[in-house]
Coordinates of C-alpha atoms and ligand atoms in Angstrom, one line a residue:
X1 CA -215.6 27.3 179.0
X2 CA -219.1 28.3 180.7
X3 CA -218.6 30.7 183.7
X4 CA -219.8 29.7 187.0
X5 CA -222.4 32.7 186.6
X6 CA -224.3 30.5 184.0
X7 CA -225.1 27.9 186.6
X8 CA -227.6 29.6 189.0
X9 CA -230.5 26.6 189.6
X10 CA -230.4 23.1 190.0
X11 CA -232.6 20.4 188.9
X12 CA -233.6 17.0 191.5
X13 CA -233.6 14.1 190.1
X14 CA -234.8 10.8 192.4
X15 CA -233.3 7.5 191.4
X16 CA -233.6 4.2 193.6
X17 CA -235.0 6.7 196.4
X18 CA -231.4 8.8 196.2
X19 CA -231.9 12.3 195.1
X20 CA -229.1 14.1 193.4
X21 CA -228.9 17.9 192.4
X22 CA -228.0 18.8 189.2
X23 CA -226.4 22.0 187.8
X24 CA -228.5 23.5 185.5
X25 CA -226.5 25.9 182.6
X26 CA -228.7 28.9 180.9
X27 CA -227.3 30.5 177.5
X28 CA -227.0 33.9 177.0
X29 CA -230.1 33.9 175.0
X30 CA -231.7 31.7 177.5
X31 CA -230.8 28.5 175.9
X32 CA -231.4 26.0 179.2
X33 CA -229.3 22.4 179.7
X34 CA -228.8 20.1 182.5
X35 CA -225.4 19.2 183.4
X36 CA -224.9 15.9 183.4
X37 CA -221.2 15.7 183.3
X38 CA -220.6 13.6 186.4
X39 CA -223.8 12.1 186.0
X40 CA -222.4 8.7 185.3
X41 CA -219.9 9.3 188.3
X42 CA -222.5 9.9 191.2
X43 CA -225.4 7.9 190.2
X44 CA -223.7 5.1 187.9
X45 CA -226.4 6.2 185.0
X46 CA -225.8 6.9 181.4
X47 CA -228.6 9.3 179.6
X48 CA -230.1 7.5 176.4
X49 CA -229.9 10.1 173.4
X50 CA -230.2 8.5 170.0
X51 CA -229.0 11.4 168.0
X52 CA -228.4 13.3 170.1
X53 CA -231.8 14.7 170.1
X54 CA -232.0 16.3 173.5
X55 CA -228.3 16.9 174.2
X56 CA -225.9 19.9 174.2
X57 CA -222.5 19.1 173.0
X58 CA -220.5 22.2 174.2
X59 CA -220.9 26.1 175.0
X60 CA -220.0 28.0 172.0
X61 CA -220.0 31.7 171.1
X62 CA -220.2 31.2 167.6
X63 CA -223.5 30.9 166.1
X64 CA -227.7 31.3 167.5
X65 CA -230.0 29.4 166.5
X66 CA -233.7 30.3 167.8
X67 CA -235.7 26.9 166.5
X68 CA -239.6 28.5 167.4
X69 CA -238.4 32.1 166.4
X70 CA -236.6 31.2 163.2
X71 CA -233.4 33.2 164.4
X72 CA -230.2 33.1 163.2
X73 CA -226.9 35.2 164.3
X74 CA -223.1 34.4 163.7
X75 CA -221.1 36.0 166.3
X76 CA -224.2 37.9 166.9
X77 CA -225.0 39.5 164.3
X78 CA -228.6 38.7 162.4
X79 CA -228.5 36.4 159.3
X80 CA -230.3 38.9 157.1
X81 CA -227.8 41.6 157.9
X82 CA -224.9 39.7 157.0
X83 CA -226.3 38.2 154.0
X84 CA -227.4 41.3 152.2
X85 CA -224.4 43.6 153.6
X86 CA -221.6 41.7 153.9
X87 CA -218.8 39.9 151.4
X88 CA -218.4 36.2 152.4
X89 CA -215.0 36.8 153.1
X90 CA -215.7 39.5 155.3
X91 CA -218.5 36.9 157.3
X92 CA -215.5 34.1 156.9
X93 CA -213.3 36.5 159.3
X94 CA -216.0 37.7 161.9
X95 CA -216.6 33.7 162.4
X96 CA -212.5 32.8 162.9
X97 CA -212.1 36.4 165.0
X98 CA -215.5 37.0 166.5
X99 CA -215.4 40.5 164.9
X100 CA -216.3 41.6 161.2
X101 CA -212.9 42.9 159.8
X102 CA -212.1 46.8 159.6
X103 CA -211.0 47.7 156.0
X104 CA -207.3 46.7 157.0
X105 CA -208.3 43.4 158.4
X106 CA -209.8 42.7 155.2
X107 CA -207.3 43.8 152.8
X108 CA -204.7 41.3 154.9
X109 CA -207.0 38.4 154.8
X110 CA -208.3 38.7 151.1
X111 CA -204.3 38.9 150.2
X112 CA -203.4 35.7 152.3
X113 CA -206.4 34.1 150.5
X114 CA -204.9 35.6 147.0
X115 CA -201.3 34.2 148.3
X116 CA -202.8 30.3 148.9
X117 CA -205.1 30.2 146.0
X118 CA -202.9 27.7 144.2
X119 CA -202.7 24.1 144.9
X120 CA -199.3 22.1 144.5
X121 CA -199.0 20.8 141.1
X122 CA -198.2 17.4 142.6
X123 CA -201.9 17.3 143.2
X124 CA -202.9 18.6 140.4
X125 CA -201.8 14.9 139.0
X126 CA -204.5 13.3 141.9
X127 CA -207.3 14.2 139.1
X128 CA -205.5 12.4 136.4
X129 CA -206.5 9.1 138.3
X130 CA -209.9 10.0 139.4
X131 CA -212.9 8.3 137.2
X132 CA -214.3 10.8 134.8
X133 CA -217.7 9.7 136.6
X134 CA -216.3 10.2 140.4
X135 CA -218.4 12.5 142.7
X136 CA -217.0 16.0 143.4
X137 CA -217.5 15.2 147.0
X138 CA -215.3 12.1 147.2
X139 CA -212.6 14.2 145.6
X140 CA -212.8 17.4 147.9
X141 CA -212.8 14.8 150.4
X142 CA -209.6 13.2 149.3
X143 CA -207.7 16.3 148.4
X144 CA -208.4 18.2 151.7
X145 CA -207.0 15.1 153.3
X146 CA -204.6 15.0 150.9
X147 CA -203.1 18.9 151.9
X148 CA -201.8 17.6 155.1
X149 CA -199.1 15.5 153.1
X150 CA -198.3 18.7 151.1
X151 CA -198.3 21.2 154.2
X152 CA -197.3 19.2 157.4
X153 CA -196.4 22.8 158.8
X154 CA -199.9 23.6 158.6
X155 CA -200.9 20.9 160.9
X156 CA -198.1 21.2 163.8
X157 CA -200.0 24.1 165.5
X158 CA -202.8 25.5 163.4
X159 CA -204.1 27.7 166.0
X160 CA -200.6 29.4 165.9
X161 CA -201.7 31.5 163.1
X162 CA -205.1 30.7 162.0
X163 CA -205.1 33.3 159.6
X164 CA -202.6 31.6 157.5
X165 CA -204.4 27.8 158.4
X166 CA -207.5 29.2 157.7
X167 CA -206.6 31.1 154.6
X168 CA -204.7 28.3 153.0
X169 CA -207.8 25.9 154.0
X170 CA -210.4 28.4 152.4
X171 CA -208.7 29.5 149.3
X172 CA -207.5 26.0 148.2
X173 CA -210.7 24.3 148.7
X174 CA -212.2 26.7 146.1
X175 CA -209.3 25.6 143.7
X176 CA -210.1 22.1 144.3
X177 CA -213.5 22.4 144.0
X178 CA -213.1 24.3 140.6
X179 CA -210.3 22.1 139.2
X180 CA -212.9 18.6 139.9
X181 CA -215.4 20.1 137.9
X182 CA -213.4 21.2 134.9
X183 CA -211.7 17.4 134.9
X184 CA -214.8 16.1 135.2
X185 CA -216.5 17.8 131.9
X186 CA -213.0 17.2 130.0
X187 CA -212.0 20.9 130.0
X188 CA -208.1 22.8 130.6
X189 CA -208.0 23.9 134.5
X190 CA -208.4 27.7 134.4
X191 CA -206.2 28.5 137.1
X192 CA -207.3 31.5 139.9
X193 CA -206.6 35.2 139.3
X194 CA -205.1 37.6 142.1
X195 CA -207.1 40.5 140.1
X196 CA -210.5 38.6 140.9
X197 CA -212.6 38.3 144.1
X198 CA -213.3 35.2 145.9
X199 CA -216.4 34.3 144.5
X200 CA -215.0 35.7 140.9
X201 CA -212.5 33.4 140.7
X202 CA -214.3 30.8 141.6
X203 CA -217.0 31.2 138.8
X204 CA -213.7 32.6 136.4
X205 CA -212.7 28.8 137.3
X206 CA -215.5 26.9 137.1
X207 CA -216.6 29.0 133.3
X208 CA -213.7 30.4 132.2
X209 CA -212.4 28.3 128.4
X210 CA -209.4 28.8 126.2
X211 CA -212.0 29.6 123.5
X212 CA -214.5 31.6 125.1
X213 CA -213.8 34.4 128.0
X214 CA -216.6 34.5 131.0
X215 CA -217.9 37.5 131.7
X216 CA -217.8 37.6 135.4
X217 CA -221.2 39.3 136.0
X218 CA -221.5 41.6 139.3
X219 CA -224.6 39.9 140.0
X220 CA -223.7 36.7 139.8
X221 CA -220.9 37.5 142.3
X222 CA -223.5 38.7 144.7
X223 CA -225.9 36.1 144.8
X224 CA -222.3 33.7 145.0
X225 CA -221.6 35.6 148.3
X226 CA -225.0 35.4 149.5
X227 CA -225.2 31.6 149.3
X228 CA -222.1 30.9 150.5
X229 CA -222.9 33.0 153.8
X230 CA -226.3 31.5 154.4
X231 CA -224.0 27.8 154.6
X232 CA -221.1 29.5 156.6
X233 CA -222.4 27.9 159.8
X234 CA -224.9 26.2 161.8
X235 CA -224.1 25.7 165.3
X236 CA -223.7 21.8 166.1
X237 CA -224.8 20.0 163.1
X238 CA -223.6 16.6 161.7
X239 CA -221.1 17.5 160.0
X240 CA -219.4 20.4 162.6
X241 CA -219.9 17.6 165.2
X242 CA -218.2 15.3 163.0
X243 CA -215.2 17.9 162.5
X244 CA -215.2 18.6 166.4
X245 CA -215.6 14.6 167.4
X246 CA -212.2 13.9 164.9
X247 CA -210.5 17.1 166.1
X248 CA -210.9 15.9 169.6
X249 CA -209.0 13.1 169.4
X250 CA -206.0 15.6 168.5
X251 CA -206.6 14.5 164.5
X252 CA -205.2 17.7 162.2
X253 CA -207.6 20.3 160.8
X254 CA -207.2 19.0 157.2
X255 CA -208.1 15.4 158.8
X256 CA -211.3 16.9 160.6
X257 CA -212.1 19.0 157.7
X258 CA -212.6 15.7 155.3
X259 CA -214.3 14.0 157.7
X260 CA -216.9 16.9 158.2
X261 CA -217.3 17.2 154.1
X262 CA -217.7 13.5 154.6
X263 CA -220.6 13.5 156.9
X264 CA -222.2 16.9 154.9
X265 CA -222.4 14.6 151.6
X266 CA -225.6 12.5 153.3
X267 CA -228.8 13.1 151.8
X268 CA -230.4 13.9 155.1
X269 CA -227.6 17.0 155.8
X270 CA -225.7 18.6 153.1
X271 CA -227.0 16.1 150.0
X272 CA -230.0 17.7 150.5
X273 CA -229.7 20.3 148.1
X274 CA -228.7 17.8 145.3
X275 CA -231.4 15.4 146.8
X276 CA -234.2 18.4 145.8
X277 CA -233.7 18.9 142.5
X278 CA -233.5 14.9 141.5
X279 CA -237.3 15.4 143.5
X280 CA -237.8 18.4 141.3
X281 CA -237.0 16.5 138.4
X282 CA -238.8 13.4 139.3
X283 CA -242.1 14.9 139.7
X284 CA -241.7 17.2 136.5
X285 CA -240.8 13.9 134.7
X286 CA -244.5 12.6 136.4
X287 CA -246.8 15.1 134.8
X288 CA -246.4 17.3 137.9
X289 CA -248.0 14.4 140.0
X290 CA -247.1 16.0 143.5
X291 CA -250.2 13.6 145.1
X292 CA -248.4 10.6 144.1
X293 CA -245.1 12.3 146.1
X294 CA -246.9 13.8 148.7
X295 CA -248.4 10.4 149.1
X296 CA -245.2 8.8 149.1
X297 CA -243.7 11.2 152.0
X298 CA -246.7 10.6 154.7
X299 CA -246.6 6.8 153.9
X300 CA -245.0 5.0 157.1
X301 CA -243.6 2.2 154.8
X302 CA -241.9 4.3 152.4
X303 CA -238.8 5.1 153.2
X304 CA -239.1 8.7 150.8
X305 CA -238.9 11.6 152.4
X306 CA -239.4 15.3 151.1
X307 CA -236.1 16.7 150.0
X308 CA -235.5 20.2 151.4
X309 CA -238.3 19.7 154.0
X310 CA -237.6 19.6 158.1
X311 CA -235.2 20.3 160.1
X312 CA -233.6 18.8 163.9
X313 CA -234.1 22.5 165.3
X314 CA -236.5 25.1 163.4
X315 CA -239.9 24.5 163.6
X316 CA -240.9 27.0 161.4
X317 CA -239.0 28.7 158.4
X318 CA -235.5 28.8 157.8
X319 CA -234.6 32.0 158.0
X320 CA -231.6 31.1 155.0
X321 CA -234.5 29.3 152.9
X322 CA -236.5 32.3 153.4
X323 CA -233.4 34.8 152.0
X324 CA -233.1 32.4 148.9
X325 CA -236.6 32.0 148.0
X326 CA -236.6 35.7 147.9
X327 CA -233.2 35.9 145.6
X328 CA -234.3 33.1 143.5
X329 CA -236.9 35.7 141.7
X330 CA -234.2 38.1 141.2
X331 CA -231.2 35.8 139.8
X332 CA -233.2 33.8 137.7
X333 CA -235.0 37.5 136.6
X334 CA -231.3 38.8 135.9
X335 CA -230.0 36.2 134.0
X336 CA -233.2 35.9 132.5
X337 CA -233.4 31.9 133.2
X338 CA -236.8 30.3 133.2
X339 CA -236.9 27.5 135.1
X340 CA -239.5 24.8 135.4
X341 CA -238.5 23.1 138.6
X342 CA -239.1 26.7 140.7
X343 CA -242.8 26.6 140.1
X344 CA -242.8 22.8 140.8
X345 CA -241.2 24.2 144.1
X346 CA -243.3 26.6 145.3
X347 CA -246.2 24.3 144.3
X348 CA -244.5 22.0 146.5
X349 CA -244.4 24.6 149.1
X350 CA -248.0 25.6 149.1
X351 CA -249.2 22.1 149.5
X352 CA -246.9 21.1 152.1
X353 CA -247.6 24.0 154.1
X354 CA -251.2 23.5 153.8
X355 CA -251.8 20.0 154.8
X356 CA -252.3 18.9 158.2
X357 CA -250.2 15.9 158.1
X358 CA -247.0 17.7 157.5
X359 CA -248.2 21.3 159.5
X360 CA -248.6 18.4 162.8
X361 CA -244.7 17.7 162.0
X362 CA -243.3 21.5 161.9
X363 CA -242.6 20.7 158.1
X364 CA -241.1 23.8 156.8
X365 CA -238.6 24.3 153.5
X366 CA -234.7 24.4 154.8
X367 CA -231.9 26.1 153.2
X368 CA -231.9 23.2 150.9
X369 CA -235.1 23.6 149.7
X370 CA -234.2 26.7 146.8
X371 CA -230.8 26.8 147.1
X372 CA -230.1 24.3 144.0
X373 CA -232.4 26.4 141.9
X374 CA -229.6 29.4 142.2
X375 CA -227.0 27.1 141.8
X376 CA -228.3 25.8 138.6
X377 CA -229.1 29.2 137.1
X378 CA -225.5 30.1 137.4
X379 CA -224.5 26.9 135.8
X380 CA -223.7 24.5 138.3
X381 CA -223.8 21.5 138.0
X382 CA -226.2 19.5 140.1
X383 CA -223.3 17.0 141.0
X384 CA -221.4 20.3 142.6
X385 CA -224.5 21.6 144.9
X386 CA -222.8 19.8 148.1
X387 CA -219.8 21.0 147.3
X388 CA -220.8 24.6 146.8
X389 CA -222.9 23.7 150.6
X390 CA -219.3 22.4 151.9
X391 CA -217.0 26.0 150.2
X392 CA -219.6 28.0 152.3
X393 CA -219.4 26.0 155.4
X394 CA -216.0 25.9 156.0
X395 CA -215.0 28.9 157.8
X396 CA -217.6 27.7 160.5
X397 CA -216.1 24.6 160.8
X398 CA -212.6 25.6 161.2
X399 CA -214.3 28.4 164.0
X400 CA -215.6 25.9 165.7
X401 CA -213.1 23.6 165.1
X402 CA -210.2 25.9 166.8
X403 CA -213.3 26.9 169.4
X404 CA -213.1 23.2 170.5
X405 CA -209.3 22.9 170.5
X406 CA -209.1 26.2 172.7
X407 CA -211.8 25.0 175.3
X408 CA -210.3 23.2 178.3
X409 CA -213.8 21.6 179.2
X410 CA -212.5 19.3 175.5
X411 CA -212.6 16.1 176.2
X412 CA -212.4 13.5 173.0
X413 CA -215.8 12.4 172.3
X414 CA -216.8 8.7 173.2
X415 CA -220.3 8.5 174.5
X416 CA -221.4 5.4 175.7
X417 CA -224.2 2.8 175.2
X418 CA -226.8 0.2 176.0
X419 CA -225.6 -3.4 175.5
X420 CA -228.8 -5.4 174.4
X421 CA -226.7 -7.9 172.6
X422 CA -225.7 -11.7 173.7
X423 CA -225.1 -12.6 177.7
X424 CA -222.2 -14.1 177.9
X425 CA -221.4 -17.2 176.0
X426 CA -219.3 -20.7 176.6
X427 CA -216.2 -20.6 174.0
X428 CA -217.2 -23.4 171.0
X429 CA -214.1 -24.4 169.1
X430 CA -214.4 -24.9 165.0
X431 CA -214.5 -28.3 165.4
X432 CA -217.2 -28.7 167.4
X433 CA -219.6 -25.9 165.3
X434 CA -222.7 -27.4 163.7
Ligands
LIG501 C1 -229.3 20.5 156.7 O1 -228.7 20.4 161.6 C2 -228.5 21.4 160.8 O2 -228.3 22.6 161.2 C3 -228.4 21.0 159.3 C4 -228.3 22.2 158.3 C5 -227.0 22.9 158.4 O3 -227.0 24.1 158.0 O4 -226.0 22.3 158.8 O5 -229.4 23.0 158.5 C6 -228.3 21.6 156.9 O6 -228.9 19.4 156.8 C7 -230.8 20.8 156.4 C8 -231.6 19.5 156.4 C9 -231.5 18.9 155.0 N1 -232.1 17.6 154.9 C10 -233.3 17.4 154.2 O7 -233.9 18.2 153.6 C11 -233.7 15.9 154.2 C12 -235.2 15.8 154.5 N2 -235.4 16.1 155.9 C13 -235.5 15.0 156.8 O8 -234.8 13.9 156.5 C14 -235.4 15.5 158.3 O9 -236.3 16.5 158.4 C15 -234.1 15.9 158.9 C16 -233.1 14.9 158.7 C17 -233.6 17.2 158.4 C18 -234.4 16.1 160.4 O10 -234.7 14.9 160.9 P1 -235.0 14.7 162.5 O11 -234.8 15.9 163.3 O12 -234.3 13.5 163.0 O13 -236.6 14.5 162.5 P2 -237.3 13.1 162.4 O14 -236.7 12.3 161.3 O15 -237.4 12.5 163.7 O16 -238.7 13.6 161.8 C19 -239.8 13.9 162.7 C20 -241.0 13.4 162.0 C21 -240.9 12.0 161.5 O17 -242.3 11.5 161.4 P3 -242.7 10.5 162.7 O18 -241.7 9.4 162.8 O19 -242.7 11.4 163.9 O20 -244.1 10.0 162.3 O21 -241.2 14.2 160.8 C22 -241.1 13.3 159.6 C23 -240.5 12.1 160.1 O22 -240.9 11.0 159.3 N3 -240.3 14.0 158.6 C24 -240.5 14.0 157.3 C25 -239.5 14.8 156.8 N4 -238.7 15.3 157.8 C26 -239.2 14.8 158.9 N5 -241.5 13.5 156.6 C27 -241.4 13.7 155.3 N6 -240.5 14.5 154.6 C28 -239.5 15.1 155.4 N7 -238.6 15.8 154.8

C-alpha cells in the first residue's frame, strides 16, 4: 500500500563484512521504519522482536497514535473532537469510509443498523445452554462465531457491501451483548426498539423489565456514545492484530471478529477495565492500604501489576483516560452516584504519578483506568466492562480488518523464530526407554 514517495533514505547495515541498504519508510506524521521485507532473502537473517515491540505490522490510514505527545486521531480527526461532537455511529462510519457521514449517510446507516438489530431466534436458544455463571465474553465470543452459520452470505464477499457486513456485525453484537446479561441475572430478553438510538437500545436492553419501564436518560446516552468512541480503535493492538493475523489467512470476518474479542478478554489488554475495579475493590476491602499495593507492583517477584496503569505506546497520558476522568465527575454528578472506588482512584493516581519508581517507567493511567467507574454508575455490571470495551471497538476492527483484506502488500502472517531447543536426536523405540 505505501507509495514509493514514502521511501526517500536508506539505512546500512554491515553483517559478516557485507553491507546491505535498506529502505527506510516515513509516515505521514513522520512515523519512521526500516524495511526489512526481503531482509531474510538477501542476508539470510531474521529480526528478533518478542512482542513485537519494535516492529511495524502494516501502513494503515486509519488511526494516529503520537506515544510522547499523547495524540490520538481516527481518520484524522482529533480524539477530543470526536468524542465530545460526534454520535458513535456517526465515528463507526468515518472509520469503515474514511469520512464522517453527511446527514444522508447517516440516516442510511442508522436504518441498516435498525434493519439487523435482531438476532435469529435459533440463537436465541444458544443462551439456554450457557451456565448461569459463564462469562459474557466467552459468549460474545461464541455467538459472533456462531453468525457465520446463520448468514454464510455475509461471509462470501464481505467487502462487497460493507455497509450491510458491517451493519449486521455492529448492530447484532449489541443484541448479543444485551441478551447475555439479561440470561445471566434470570430476567425476560427485552428485545431492541427501531424508535431508539444505538446506545438507547442498548441500555433499553440491558434495564428495560416487564414490571418496571427504564427511563432512557439523555445523559446516559451521551456518556454511552462517549465511551464507546474512546474504544472504537487503536491502531495495531493485540486484539486488531489478532483480527488482521486470522483474516489473513482468508478466515471470514465473523471468524476474525471472535478471535479479536478473544484476545481483548486478557487482563493485560481489554480485561483491564474489569481487572481495575477488582484492584479498586481489593484495596477498599484493605483499609485503603495502597502501600501494601503499591509495594506489591514495584516488587520484581510479584507477579501483580497495577490495573489501568502503562501502556506499549504512550508514555505519558492517554488522551481517552484523560476524556473519562474528566466525564466521570459529571455522570456520577448527574446520576447523583457516590462512589467510593473513584477517590481510591485518583488516590491511586496521585501516588503513582508521584513516585519515582513508576515516573522512571512512563507509568501513566490508560483508558482502562476510569472507564469501569462510568460503566458501573450506569449499572453495568463489572462482568460486562470487556464487553462494553469489545461493542466500542468493533467498527475499528472490521476497518482495519477490510484495510488488510484490500492491501495487496497482505501476506498471511507467520513470523518466524529462534530454535533453542534439542539438536538432533537418535530415534529410541518404547522398548528400549528407561
Ligand atoms: C489496553 O495496545 C493498545 O493500544 C491497547 C489499548 C487499546 O485501546 O487497544 O490501549 C487497550 O490494552 C490498555 C492497557 C490495559 N492493560 C493494563 O492496564 C494492564 C496493566 N498494564 C501492563 O500490564 C502493561 O503496562 C501493558 C501490558 C499495558 C504494556 O506492557 P509492555 O508494553 O509490554 O511493557 P512492559 O511489560 O515491558 O513494562 C515495562 C516496565 C516493566 O518493568 P521492568 O521489567 O522494565 O522493570 O514497566 C513495568 C513492567 O514491570 N510495568 C508495570 C506496569 N506496566 C508496566 N509495573 C506495574 N504496573 C503496571 N501496570
Amino acid at each position: 500500500m505505501p507509495d514509493d514517495n514514502l521511501f526517500d533514505q536508506t539505512a546500512e547495515l554491515i553483517i559478516d563484512g557485507q553491507s546491505y541498504h535498506l529502505p527506510i519508510i516515513e509516515g505521514i506524521e513522520g512515523d519512521k521504519s526500516i524495511d526489512v521485507r526481503d531482509l531474510l532473502k538477501e542476508t539470510g537473517y531474521t529480526v528478533y522482536d518478542t512482542g513485537y515491540k519494535n516492529s511495524a505490522s502494516c501502513c494503515s490510514t486509519i488511526t494516529f497514535l503520537d506515544g510522547k505527545k499523547g495524540v490520538l486521531r481516527y481518520r484524522g480527526y482529533a480524539i477530543e473532537d470526536l468524542a465530545s461532537k460526534c454520535l458513535f455511529i456517526e465515528v463507526a462510519y468515518l472509520l469503515l469510509h474514511n469520512k464522517l457521514p453527511n446527514r444522508v449517510e447517516l440516516e442510511n446507516f442508522r436504518t441498516l443498523l435498525e434493519q439487523h438489530a435482531l438476532i435469529h431466534e435459533d440463537m436465541v436458544h444458544f443462551f439456554d445452554k450457557f451456565p448461569p455463571n459463564a462469562s459474557p465474553m466467552s459468549i460474545l465470543s461464541v455467538m459472533v462465531n456462531s453468525l457465520h452459520n446463520f448468514y454464510p452470505e455475509m461471509s462470501a464477499d464481505p467487502l462487497e457491501n460493507i455497509d450491510i457486513t458491517a451493519s449486521r456485525l455492529i448492530s447484532k453484537i449489541r443484541t448479543i451483548a444485551a441478551f447475555s446479561y439479561k440470561k445471566s441475572i434470570g430476567q425476560p430478553l427485552v428485545y431492541p426498539r427501531n424508535d431508539l438510538s444505538y446506545c438507547g437500545n442498548f441500555l433499553n436492553m440491558m434495564f428495560n423489565t416487564p414490571v418496571r419501564p427504564y427511563i432512557v436518560l439523555p445523559e446516559v446516552v451521551a456518556a454511552l456514545n462517549k465511551l464507546l468512541i474512546l474504544h472504537a480503535d487503536h491502531e495495531q493492538n493485540c486484539s486488531t492484530s489478532a483480527v488482521r493475523l486470522v483474516g489473513s489467512a482468508g478466515g471470514n470476518l465473523y471468524s476474525s471478529i471472535s478471535a479479536g474479542i478473544n484476545a481483548l478478554w486478557g487482563p493485560l489488554h481489554g480485561g483491564a477495565n474489569e481487572a481495575v475495579i477488582h484492584m479498586l475493590e481489593a484495596i477498599h476491602q484493605d483499609n485503603n492500604d495502597y502501600k501494601k499495593y503499591i509495594a506489591k507492583a514495584k516488587d520484581r517477584n510479584d507477579p501483580f501489576r497495577l490495573s489501568g496503569f502503562g501502556h506499549r505506546v504512550y508514555r505519558t497520558f492517554d488522551p481517552r483516560g484523560t476524556i473519562i476522568k474528566d466525564a466521570c465527575d459529571d455522570i456520577l454528578g448527574i446520576l447523583n452516584v457516590k462512589d467510593p472506588l473513584l477517590e481510591i482512584a485518583r488516590n491511586l493516581e496521585e501516588i503513582v504519578l508521584n513516585d519515582p519508581f513508576f515516573v522512571s517507567k512512563n507509568l501513566y493511567p490508560n483508558i482502562d483506568f476510569y472507564s469501569g467507574i462510568i460503566y458501573r454508575a450506569l449499572g453495568i455490571p463489572t462482568n460486562m466492562f470487556t464487553v462494553m470495551f469489545a461493542l466500542g471497538r468493533l467498527p475499528g476492527w472490521i476497518a482495519q480488518w477490510k484495510e488488510m483484506r484490500e492491501d495487496p502488500e497482505t501476506k498471511i502472517y507467520r513470523p518466524r523464530q529462534i530454535y533453542i531447543g534439542s539438536p538432533s536426536r537418535k530415534f529410541v523405540p518404547l522398548s528400549q526407554r528407561t
